[in-house]
Short mmCIF file of C-alpha atoms and ligand atoms in Angstrom, two decimals:
data_model
loop_
_atom_site.label_atom_id
_atom_site.label_comp_id
_atom_site.label_asym_id
_atom_site.label_seq_id
_atom_site.Cartn_x
_atom_site.Cartn_y
_atom_site.Cartn_z
CA MET A 1 19.61 -7.00 5.11
CA ARG A 2 16.84 -9.35 4.29
CA THR A 3 14.56 -10.50 7.06
CA ILE A 4 13.39 -14.03 6.58
CA SER A 5 9.66 -13.91 6.85
CA LYS A 6 8.01 -16.36 9.22
CA PRO A 7 6.50 -19.50 7.75
CA HIS A 8 2.86 -19.02 7.05
CA ILE A 9 0.83 -19.61 10.15
CA LYS A 10 -2.80 -20.21 9.59
CA GLN A 11 -4.66 -17.14 10.74
CA PRO A 12 -6.99 -17.91 13.59
CA HIS A 13 -10.42 -17.19 12.38
CA HIS A 14 -13.71 -16.51 13.97
CA GLN A 15 -16.28 -19.16 13.41
CA ILE A 16 -18.35 -18.66 10.31
CA PRO A 17 -21.21 -16.64 11.69
CA THR A 18 -24.68 -18.06 11.58
CA VAL A 19 -27.48 -15.78 10.46
CA HIS A 20 -28.94 -14.05 13.45
CA THR A 21 -32.38 -12.67 13.53
CA SER A 22 -31.61 -10.67 16.63
CA GLN A 23 -28.34 -9.05 17.41
CA PRO A 24 -25.61 -11.63 18.15
CA PRO A 25 -23.25 -11.00 21.03
CA LEU A 26 -20.33 -8.96 19.78
CA PRO A 27 -16.81 -10.07 20.60
CA ARG A 28 -14.70 -8.02 23.02
CA SER A 29 -12.91 -5.31 21.14
CA PRO A 30 -9.73 -6.47 19.46
CA PHE A 31 -8.81 -2.88 18.73
CA LEU A 32 -7.83 -1.51 22.08
CA PHE A 33 -4.22 -2.29 21.42
CA PRO A 34 -2.48 -2.52 18.12
CA HIS A 35 -1.90 -6.18 17.45
CA HIS A 36 1.10 -7.08 15.42
CA GLY A 37 0.81 -10.31 13.54
CA SER A 38 -1.89 -10.99 16.04
CA SER A 39 -5.04 -12.90 16.49
CA ARG A 40 -8.17 -10.96 17.11
CA ARG A 41 -9.25 -13.71 19.44
CA LYS A 42 -6.25 -13.41 21.69
CA LYS A 43 -7.16 -12.72 25.27
CA LYS A 44 -6.35 -9.22 26.33
CA ASN A 45 -3.04 -9.15 28.09
CA PRO A 46 -3.20 -6.91 31.16
CA ASP A 47 0.48 -6.00 30.80
CA GLN A 48 -0.21 -4.98 27.27
CA GLU A 49 -3.19 -2.99 28.48
CA THR A 50 -1.18 -0.68 30.66
CA MET A 51 1.70 -0.58 28.21
CA ALA A 52 0.32 2.02 25.86
CA VAL A 53 -0.65 4.37 28.66
CA ARG A 54 2.65 3.88 30.47
CA ARG A 55 4.59 4.56 27.32
CA LEU A 56 2.80 7.81 26.88
CA SER A 57 3.69 9.07 30.30
CA SER A 58 7.21 7.71 30.27
CA SER A 59 9.75 10.48 30.52
CA SER A 60 11.99 8.48 28.19
CA LEU A 61 9.62 9.37 25.41
CA LEU A 62 10.96 12.81 24.89
CA THR A 63 14.47 13.91 25.51
CA SER A 64 15.60 17.52 25.72
CA PRO A 65 12.14 18.86 26.47
CA SER A 66 11.74 22.51 25.80
CA LYS A 67 9.16 24.99 27.00
CA SER A 68 7.88 26.59 23.90
CA PRO A 69 5.60 29.62 24.05
CA LEU A 70 2.30 28.75 22.45
CA LEU A 71 1.06 32.07 21.34
CA PRO A 72 2.51 32.09 17.82
CA LEU A 73 1.03 28.65 17.27
CA LEU A 74 -2.48 29.69 17.99
CA ARG A 75 -3.02 31.86 14.98
CA ARG A 76 -0.87 30.09 12.46
CA PRO A 77 -2.32 28.85 9.19
CA PHE A 78 -2.93 25.13 8.88
CA SER A 79 0.21 23.02 8.72
CA SER A 80 2.72 25.74 9.21
CA SER A 81 3.71 26.46 12.71
CA SER A 82 5.32 28.40 15.51
CA ASP A 83 8.85 28.97 16.48
CA ASP A 84 10.55 26.08 18.25
CA ASP A 85 11.64 23.88 15.42
CA LYS A 86 15.26 23.72 16.54
CA THR A 87 15.03 21.59 19.67
CA VAL A 88 15.17 17.95 18.69
CA LEU A 89 13.02 15.60 20.72
CA THR A 90 12.95 11.86 20.44
CA VAL A 91 9.64 10.07 20.76
CA GLU A 92 9.16 6.33 20.93
CA THR A 93 6.32 4.79 18.94
CA SER A 94 3.53 3.06 20.88
CA VAL A 95 4.50 -0.41 19.68
CA PRO A 96 7.22 -1.76 17.37
CA PHE A 97 6.62 -1.97 13.63
CA THR A 98 6.22 -5.39 12.10
CA GLY A 99 7.84 -5.98 8.76
CA HIS A 100 7.08 -8.37 5.95
CA ARG A 101 10.16 -9.09 3.82
CA ILE A 102 11.81 -5.99 5.20
CA ASP A 103 13.68 -4.88 8.32
CA PRO A 104 11.32 -2.43 10.06
CA PRO A 105 12.46 1.08 10.98
CA SER A 106 13.41 2.13 14.51
CA ARG A 107 10.77 3.01 17.07
CA SER A 108 12.60 6.23 17.91
CA VAL A 109 11.20 9.17 16.00
CA GLU A 110 12.69 12.64 15.91
CA THR A 111 10.40 15.61 16.35
CA THR A 112 10.37 19.20 17.63
CA PRO A 113 8.08 21.09 20.02
CA LYS A 114 6.72 22.91 16.97
CA GLU A 115 5.78 19.68 15.24
CA LEU A 116 4.32 18.12 18.36
CA LEU A 117 2.07 21.11 19.04
CA GLY A 118 1.30 21.32 15.33
CA PHE A 119 0.10 17.70 15.40
CA PHE A 120 -2.16 18.54 18.33
CA ARG A 121 -3.67 21.53 16.60
CA ASP A 122 -4.05 19.91 13.19
CA MET A 123 -5.70 16.78 14.54
CA SER A 124 -7.99 18.86 16.77
CA MET A 125 -9.01 20.84 13.71
CA MET A 126 -9.74 17.70 11.71
CA ARG A 127 -11.76 16.26 14.59
CA ARG A 128 -13.73 19.48 15.00
CA MET A 129 -14.40 19.70 11.26
CA GLU A 130 -15.87 16.19 11.22
CA ILE A 131 -18.02 16.80 14.33
CA ALA A 132 -19.32 20.01 12.71
CA ALA A 133 -20.01 18.15 9.46
CA ASP A 134 -22.08 15.66 11.45
CA SER A 135 -24.22 18.51 12.82
CA LEU A 136 -24.54 20.19 9.42
CA TYR A 137 -25.67 16.91 7.93
CA LYS A 138 -28.31 16.46 10.62
CA ALA A 139 -29.46 20.05 9.93
CA LYS A 140 -29.78 19.03 6.23
CA LEU A 141 -27.21 21.58 5.12
CA ILE A 142 -25.05 18.75 3.83
CA ARG A 143 -26.89 16.26 1.63
CA GLY A 144 -26.04 13.00 -0.07
CA PHE A 145 -23.26 10.72 1.06
CA CYS A 146 -20.89 11.85 3.80
CA HIS A 147 -18.15 9.68 5.32
CA LEU A 148 -16.38 11.03 8.38
CA TYR A 149 -12.75 10.46 9.37
CA ASP A 150 -12.71 11.15 13.12
CA GLY A 151 -10.54 8.59 14.88
CA GLN A 152 -8.22 8.21 11.91
CA GLU A 153 -6.59 11.67 12.08
CA ALA A 154 -3.12 10.37 12.98
CA VAL A 155 -2.84 8.76 9.54
CA ALA A 156 -3.49 12.03 7.69
CA VAL A 157 -1.25 14.13 9.92
CA GLY A 158 1.62 11.64 10.25
CA MET A 159 1.70 10.91 6.52
CA GLU A 160 1.72 14.58 5.63
CA SER A 161 4.63 15.29 7.98
CA ALA A 162 6.81 12.76 6.17
CA ILE A 163 6.26 13.88 2.58
CA THR A 164 6.11 17.00 0.45
CA LYS A 165 3.31 18.52 -1.58
CA LYS A 166 5.05 17.25 -4.71
CA ASP A 167 4.30 13.70 -3.61
CA CYS A 168 0.80 12.55 -4.51
CA ILE A 169 -1.97 11.14 -2.36
CA ILE A 170 -5.03 9.46 -3.76
CA THR A 171 -7.82 8.15 -1.56
CA ALA A 172 -11.45 7.12 -1.63
CA TYR A 173 -14.56 8.80 -0.28
CA ARG A 174 -13.31 9.27 3.32
CA ASP A 175 -11.34 12.24 2.13
CA HIS A 176 -12.09 15.42 4.15
CA CYS A 177 -9.14 15.29 6.52
CA ILE A 178 -6.59 14.15 3.97
CA TYR A 179 -7.67 17.19 1.96
CA LEU A 180 -7.11 19.47 4.94
CA GLY A 181 -3.71 17.90 5.56
CA ARG A 182 -2.73 18.63 1.95
CA GLY A 183 -3.26 22.31 2.62
CA GLY A 184 -6.94 22.63 1.79
CA THR A 185 -8.83 25.27 3.77
CA LEU A 186 -11.78 24.84 6.09
CA LEU A 187 -13.80 27.20 3.91
CA GLU A 188 -13.19 25.13 0.76
CA ALA A 189 -14.02 21.97 2.66
CA PHE A 190 -17.28 23.18 4.22
CA ALA A 191 -18.38 24.96 1.05
CA GLU A 192 -17.84 21.75 -0.90
CA LEU A 193 -19.74 19.73 1.68
CA MET A 194 -22.67 22.15 1.38
CA GLY A 195 -22.51 22.24 -2.43
CA ARG A 196 -21.36 25.88 -2.71
CA THR A 197 -19.20 27.49 -5.38
CA ALA A 198 -16.44 28.32 -2.89
CA GLY A 199 -15.89 24.58 -2.48
CA CYS A 200 -12.74 22.80 -3.61
CA SER A 201 -14.69 21.17 -6.47
CA LYS A 202 -16.80 24.30 -7.01
CA GLY A 203 -19.63 22.70 -5.09
CA LYS A 204 -20.13 20.05 -7.75
CA GLY A 205 -18.48 17.13 -5.99
CA GLY A 206 -19.68 17.11 -2.41
CA SER A 207 -18.19 15.04 0.40
CA MET A 208 -16.97 12.20 -1.79
CA HIS A 209 -15.16 14.27 -4.38
CA PHE A 210 -12.54 16.53 -2.88
CA TYR A 211 -9.60 17.48 -5.11
CA LYS A 212 -6.54 19.62 -4.70
CA LYS A 213 -4.49 18.94 -7.75
CA ASP A 214 -1.96 21.72 -7.19
CA SER A 215 -0.78 19.91 -4.09
CA GLY A 216 -0.95 16.39 -5.45
CA PHE A 217 -4.27 15.40 -3.94
CA PHE A 218 -6.50 13.27 -6.10
CA GLY A 219 -9.02 12.33 -3.43
CA GLY A 220 -12.53 11.17 -3.58
CA HIS A 221 -13.50 7.95 -5.32
CA GLY A 222 -16.80 6.24 -4.74
CA ILE A 223 -15.94 2.96 -6.40
CA VAL A 224 -14.20 1.04 -3.65
CA GLY A 225 -10.59 0.24 -4.55
CA ALA A 226 -10.67 2.02 -7.92
CA GLN A 227 -8.31 4.71 -6.67
CA VAL A 228 -5.45 2.23 -6.30
CA PRO A 229 -4.87 1.54 -10.02
CA LEU A 230 -5.25 5.29 -10.62
CA GLY A 231 -2.61 5.91 -7.93
CA CYS A 232 -0.27 3.46 -9.63
CA GLY A 233 -0.87 5.46 -12.82
CA LEU A 234 0.21 8.61 -10.99
CA ALA A 235 3.35 6.77 -9.87
CA PHE A 236 3.93 5.73 -13.47
CA ALA A 237 3.83 9.41 -14.49
CA GLN A 238 6.25 10.31 -11.68
CA LYS A 239 8.70 7.70 -12.87
CA TYR A 240 8.21 8.61 -16.53
CA ASN A 241 8.88 12.28 -15.76
CA LYS A 242 11.90 11.30 -13.66
CA GLU A 243 10.54 13.05 -10.58
CA ASP A 244 11.94 12.25 -7.16
CA THR A 245 8.44 11.83 -5.79
CA VAL A 246 6.12 9.03 -4.75
CA THR A 247 2.38 8.35 -4.68
CA PHE A 248 0.54 7.16 -1.60
CA ALA A 249 -2.48 5.17 -2.77
CA MET A 250 -4.86 4.76 0.15
CA TYR A 251 -7.57 2.15 0.52
CA GLY A 252 -9.51 0.45 3.30
CA ASP A 253 -9.53 -3.04 4.73
CA GLY A 254 -12.71 -3.70 2.73
CA ALA A 255 -11.06 -2.62 -0.52
CA ALA A 256 -8.03 -4.78 0.31
CA ASN A 257 -9.91 -7.86 -0.88
CA GLN A 258 -10.55 -6.51 -4.35
CA GLY A 259 -9.00 -8.01 -7.47
CA GLN A 260 -8.02 -4.72 -9.08
CA LEU A 261 -5.70 -4.01 -6.16
CA PHE A 262 -3.62 -7.08 -6.96
CA GLU A 263 -3.54 -6.29 -10.67
CA ALA A 264 -2.26 -2.79 -9.93
CA LEU A 265 0.23 -4.20 -7.43
CA ASN A 266 1.60 -6.66 -9.96
CA MET A 267 2.08 -4.05 -12.66
CA SER A 268 3.60 -1.55 -10.24
CA ALA A 269 6.02 -4.16 -8.96
CA LEU A 270 6.96 -5.25 -12.47
CA TRP A 271 7.62 -1.68 -13.53
CA ASP A 272 9.22 -0.58 -10.24
CA LEU A 273 6.80 2.29 -9.82
CA PRO A 274 7.22 4.67 -6.86
CA ALA A 275 3.83 3.71 -5.44
CA ILE A 276 3.22 3.13 -1.75
CA LEU A 277 -0.01 1.35 -0.99
CA VAL A 278 -1.49 2.48 2.31
CA CYS A 279 -4.19 0.26 3.78
CA GLU A 280 -6.17 2.20 6.38
CA ASN A 281 -7.37 -0.75 8.37
CA ASN A 282 -10.21 0.62 10.50
CA HIS A 283 -11.43 -2.97 10.87
CA TYR A 284 -14.80 -2.48 9.20
CA GLY A 285 -16.05 -2.19 5.64
CA MET A 286 -19.48 -0.61 6.07
CA GLY A 287 -21.12 -2.86 8.69
CA THR A 288 -18.89 -5.85 8.02
CA ALA A 289 -16.10 -6.61 10.46
CA GLU A 290 -12.81 -7.53 8.80
CA TRP A 291 -12.93 -11.08 10.11
CA ARG A 292 -16.14 -11.69 8.17
CA ALA A 293 -14.63 -10.43 4.91
CA ALA A 294 -10.94 -11.34 4.98
CA LYS A 295 -9.42 -14.79 5.38
CA SER A 296 -6.12 -13.10 6.17
CA PRO A 297 -6.43 -9.71 7.87
CA ALA A 298 -2.63 -9.26 7.77
CA TYR A 299 -2.94 -6.66 5.05
CA TYR A 300 0.71 -5.66 5.19
CA LYS A 301 1.58 -9.16 3.99
CA ARG A 302 -1.00 -9.26 1.25
CA GLY A 303 1.49 -8.10 -1.36
CA ASP A 304 3.27 -11.45 -0.98
CA TYR A 305 6.36 -10.57 -3.03
CA VAL A 306 6.09 -6.90 -2.04
CA PRO A 307 7.55 -5.74 1.31
CA GLY A 308 5.08 -4.50 3.92
CA LEU A 309 4.97 -2.79 7.27
CA LYS A 310 2.35 -2.88 9.99
CA VAL A 311 1.97 0.45 11.77
CA ASP A 312 -0.03 1.75 14.74
CA GLY A 313 -2.24 4.12 12.77
CA MET A 314 -3.44 5.82 15.98
CA ASP A 315 0.07 7.07 16.68
CA ALA A 316 0.97 10.02 14.43
CA PHE A 317 4.68 9.50 15.09
CA ALA A 318 4.56 5.85 14.07
CA VAL A 319 2.78 6.92 10.86
CA LYS A 320 5.37 9.62 10.23
CA GLN A 321 8.24 7.19 10.74
CA ALA A 322 6.66 4.56 8.48
CA CYS A 323 5.87 7.02 5.68
CA LYS A 324 9.34 8.56 5.81
CA PHE A 325 10.87 5.10 5.71
CA ALA A 326 8.62 4.01 2.85
CA LYS A 327 9.37 7.08 0.79
CA GLU A 328 13.13 6.82 1.24
CA TYR A 329 12.92 3.13 0.49
CA ALA A 330 10.90 3.78 -2.62
CA LEU A 331 13.26 6.41 -3.95
CA LYS A 332 16.63 5.02 -2.97
CA ASN A 333 15.95 1.34 -3.33
CA GLY A 334 16.69 0.87 0.36
CA PRO A 335 17.83 -2.33 1.97
CA ILE A 336 15.94 -4.59 -0.35
CA PRO A 337 16.93 -7.96 -1.68
CA SER A 338 17.48 -7.90 -5.41
CA ASP A 339 14.89 -10.54 -6.18
CA LEU A 340 12.17 -8.33 -4.78
CA THR A 341 10.61 -5.27 -6.25
CA LYS A 342 12.80 -2.24 -5.72
CA LEU A 343 10.25 0.44 -5.19
CA LEU A 344 6.91 -0.66 -3.94
CA ASP A 345 5.69 -1.40 -0.46
CA ILE A 346 2.49 -1.71 1.52
CA LEU A 347 1.85 0.12 4.78
CA GLU A 348 -0.97 -1.17 6.92
CA MET A 349 -2.23 1.47 9.34
CA ASP A 350 -4.06 -0.06 12.28
CA THR A 351 -6.70 2.57 12.94
CA TYR A 352 -10.35 3.05 13.93
CA ARG A 353 -13.29 5.15 12.84
CA TYR A 354 -15.50 6.55 15.59
CA HIS A 355 -18.45 7.39 13.37
CA GLY A 356 -20.44 4.83 11.42
CA HIS A 357 -19.50 4.10 7.83
CA SER A 358 -21.46 7.09 6.55
CA MET A 359 -24.08 9.41 7.96
CA SER A 360 -26.81 6.84 7.34
CA ASP A 361 -25.05 4.34 9.62
CA PRO A 362 -25.21 4.94 13.38
CA GLY A 363 -22.24 2.56 13.62
CA SER A 364 -23.48 0.76 16.71
CA SER A 365 -25.30 -2.31 15.39
CA TYR A 366 -22.20 -4.31 14.43
CA ARG A 367 -19.90 -3.25 17.25
CA THR A 368 -20.43 -2.48 20.90
CA ARG A 369 -20.41 0.96 22.46
CA ASP A 370 -17.78 -0.40 24.84
CA GLU A 371 -15.51 -1.12 21.91
CA ILE A 372 -15.78 2.45 20.66
CA SER A 373 -15.34 4.06 24.07
CA GLY A 374 -12.46 1.68 24.83
CA VAL A 375 -10.57 2.87 21.77
CA ARG A 376 -11.34 6.48 22.63
CA GLN A 377 -9.98 6.03 26.13
CA GLU A 378 -6.91 3.99 25.32
CA ARG A 379 -5.79 4.77 21.80
CA ASP A 380 -7.18 8.15 20.82
CA PRO A 381 -4.62 9.87 18.57
CA ILE A 382 -5.24 13.38 19.94
CA GLU A 383 -5.12 12.28 23.57
CA ARG A 384 -1.82 10.55 22.89
CA ILE A 385 -0.30 13.83 21.73
CA ARG A 386 -1.93 15.78 24.57
CA LYS A 387 -0.27 13.47 27.10
CA LEU A 388 3.09 13.87 25.39
CA VAL A 389 2.82 17.65 25.42
CA LEU A 390 1.77 17.75 29.06
CA SER A 391 4.27 15.24 30.37
CA HIS A 392 7.08 17.29 28.92
CA GLU A 393 5.64 20.64 29.86
CA LEU A 394 5.53 22.03 26.37
CA ALA A 395 2.15 23.53 27.26
CA THR A 396 -0.29 23.45 30.13
CA ALA A 397 -3.68 21.74 30.00
CA ALA A 398 -5.30 25.17 29.92
CA GLU A 399 -3.21 26.24 26.92
CA LEU A 400 -4.19 23.10 25.03
CA LYS A 401 -7.84 23.82 25.82
CA GLU A 402 -7.27 27.32 24.47
CA ILE A 403 -5.97 25.86 21.20
CA GLU A 404 -9.10 23.72 20.98
CA LYS A 405 -11.27 26.76 21.64
CA LEU A 406 -9.60 28.68 18.84
CA VAL A 407 -9.89 25.72 16.49
CA ARG A 408 -13.60 25.58 17.22
CA LYS A 409 -13.88 29.30 16.46
CA GLU A 410 -12.04 28.90 13.16
CA VAL A 411 -14.36 26.07 12.19
CA ASP A 412 -17.45 28.11 13.07
CA GLU A 413 -16.17 31.08 11.06
CA ALA A 414 -15.47 28.88 8.04
CA ILE A 415 -18.99 27.43 8.21
CA ALA A 416 -20.51 30.91 8.37
CA GLN A 417 -18.47 32.00 5.35
CA ALA A 418 -19.30 28.84 3.42
CA LYS A 419 -23.01 29.47 3.94
CA GLU A 420 -22.59 32.87 2.28
CA SER A 421 -21.26 31.25 -0.89
CA PRO A 422 -23.90 30.67 -3.60
CA MET A 423 -24.91 27.33 -5.07
CA PRO A 424 -23.46 26.72 -8.55
CA ASP A 425 -25.40 27.97 -11.54
CA PRO A 426 -27.34 25.12 -13.23
CA SER A 427 -25.22 25.62 -16.37
CA GLU A 428 -22.24 24.46 -14.30
CA LEU A 429 -23.66 20.96 -14.27
CA PHE A 430 -22.18 20.33 -17.67
CA THR A 431 -18.80 21.96 -17.29
CA ASN A 432 -15.72 19.95 -16.34
CA VAL A 433 -17.44 16.70 -17.26
CA TYR A 434 -15.18 16.02 -20.22
CA VAL A 435 -11.82 17.44 -21.25
CA LYS A 436 -12.41 19.89 -24.10
CA GLY A 437 -11.24 18.93 -27.56
CA TYR A 438 -11.34 15.15 -27.12
CA GLY A 439 -14.41 14.65 -29.27
CA VAL A 440 -16.95 14.03 -26.52
CA GLU A 441 -19.49 16.71 -25.86
CA VAL A 442 -22.58 17.06 -23.80
CA ASN A 443 -25.51 16.85 -26.11
CA ASP A 444 -27.97 19.80 -26.07
CA LEU A 445 -30.95 17.46 -25.88
CA PHE A 446 -29.58 15.77 -22.76
CA MET A 447 -28.85 19.13 -21.28
CA SER A 448 -32.35 20.45 -21.82
CA LEU A 449 -33.88 17.25 -20.45
CA LEU A 450 -31.65 16.96 -17.42
CA THR A 451 -31.45 20.58 -16.32
CA PRO A 452 -34.97 20.88 -14.88
CA PHE A 453 -34.58 17.59 -13.06
CA LEU A 454 -31.26 18.54 -11.55
CA CYS A 455 -32.53 21.96 -10.56
CA VAL A 456 -35.35 20.34 -8.65
CA PHE A 457 -33.01 17.87 -6.97
CA PRO A 458 -29.74 19.72 -6.51
CA SER A 459 -28.51 17.17 -4.02
CA PHE A 460 -28.67 14.57 -6.76
CA ALA A 461 -26.10 16.49 -8.72
CA ASN A 462 -24.07 16.98 -5.60
CA THR A 463 -24.06 13.28 -4.82
CA TYR A 464 -23.83 11.65 -8.17
CA PRO A 465 -21.62 13.74 -10.44
CA ASN A 466 -19.85 10.62 -11.71
CA GLN A 467 -23.08 8.89 -12.53
CA ILE A 468 -24.21 11.95 -14.46
CA SER A 469 -21.12 11.81 -16.60
CA PHE A 470 -21.60 8.08 -17.17
CA SER A 471 -25.19 8.55 -18.22
CA LEU A 472 -24.11 11.08 -20.80
CA ILE A 473 -21.48 8.85 -22.40
C1 TPP B 501 -16.85 -1.63 -6.17
C2 TPP B 501 -17.70 -1.26 -5.00
N1 TPP B 501 -18.23 -2.24 -4.25
C3 TPP B 501 -19.00 -1.94 -3.19
C4 TPP B 501 -19.25 -0.63 -2.86
C5 TPP B 501 -20.11 -0.28 -1.64
N2 TPP B 501 -19.22 0.15 -0.56
C6 TPP B 501 -19.02 1.47 -0.33
S1 TPP B 501 -17.96 1.71 0.94
C7 TPP B 501 -17.75 0.07 1.19
C8 TPP B 501 -16.86 -0.42 2.30
C9 TPP B 501 -15.40 -0.19 2.08
O1 TPP B 501 -14.70 -0.40 3.26
P1 TPP B 501 -13.19 -0.04 3.45
O2 TPP B 501 -12.46 -0.30 2.20
O3 TPP B 501 -12.73 -0.76 4.66
O4 TPP B 501 -13.16 1.54 3.70
P2 TPP B 501 -13.73 2.38 4.92
O5 TPP B 501 -15.12 2.78 4.57
O6 TPP B 501 -13.65 1.55 6.14
O7 TPP B 501 -12.86 3.60 5.01
C10 TPP B 501 -18.51 -0.66 0.30
C11 TPP B 501 -18.55 -2.13 0.26
C12 TPP B 501 -18.67 0.37 -3.69
N3 TPP B 501 -18.85 1.67 -3.43
N4 TPP B 501 -17.89 0.03 -4.72
MG1 MG B 502 -12.53 -0.15 6.61
#
């Protein structure tokens, strides 16, 4: 059934900022609670404030709780899990979904003890990997650009739980955890970050260029927004090959203002491509708050003629529900009015990054420390799951700590192994630049000129592989 969308209400907007020579006072965090169709200037509602916490501890969240033994979980490989996948639990999402031109899905999400504990472990592993990458960067073992994902883990984990490896995901440079979610290993991730041959791009891509093609992951794009048209191309191939699969094309709130996004959206809508655009709204594009860059920060409505859904991206179950809904909708045409596109929709994930934009950004000059610690205390995706597990006695606090200890050990072991892997041979600089047999070859003169330079500055090759290929065209 069609939901009549509300008449356009002018988005309240912060005053145009004047240029400050010293740091201007930062507004109180608008991110402590997911705001649906909200104003970022709304006063915090105390009822709303306790709501999220109360919901977490509410015994209505899970029904039929089961006490599942944790031991098999502890040593399982990433994303496969222990035994109790039979008991069905029902979890309520933190807040309702808000739909644009679509009836939103229910807040009740089905899960199992196995999945719940799996979410805890997987997100803890992602968090630990990013914290370790921070230290490795500071120790100069990772060079070049490095964009961390901690805070946003629920998006990666929830999305993965709703789709299969035959579906595709394409993202930008903030790609480490999505890669892990797709089934990538810690060793491949750390080796890639440190420019070693055991890395997922043979050490030639670095942080911004993670790929796992055999499981539909086309991550890592440094040109903001450019991955979205490519994602729509993947969806075109899926439709052309008559596959029952979809592509999730991920982009940030900063990228959401780019022209190419709307061009890709238009073509995808015209051709009914199975593309799902996922806006990871972490509320900042580098050091620019969304309100400085976007006249309308309601990214789920930005598709205008394309249905959209606003989702609490700090709640893995809300993400799971939204992605499942979007995929079914995309493949089965869902409850969509005939004058709208049949296949496409936009999911806006309301999320937050704890680190700065990249390792060169401390992340504290354009937002307050209170804002960051407030989100950590009230919306942290891992803590949400921990509270769910504890309140329903699926594990004790000590057992969850034990999982975290083992995760830390696995991360440390992967780092040690990655350090053993050699750097790529200089001759590797010119392999995999072009597809063989298409008439473009690396010229010997370029090779002889560039090799000494790149050997002296290996981190250049690690950081700018795309630029190298452009300079050779
Ligand atoms: C076309 C283009 N313009 C500008 C940049 C510089 N730049 C790199 S990241 C970034 C911010 C993007 O923010 P967002 O899309 O919100 O993603 P986030 O980093 O928050 O995940 C910008 C402007 C770029 N890499 N490419
Ligand atoms: Mg952003």
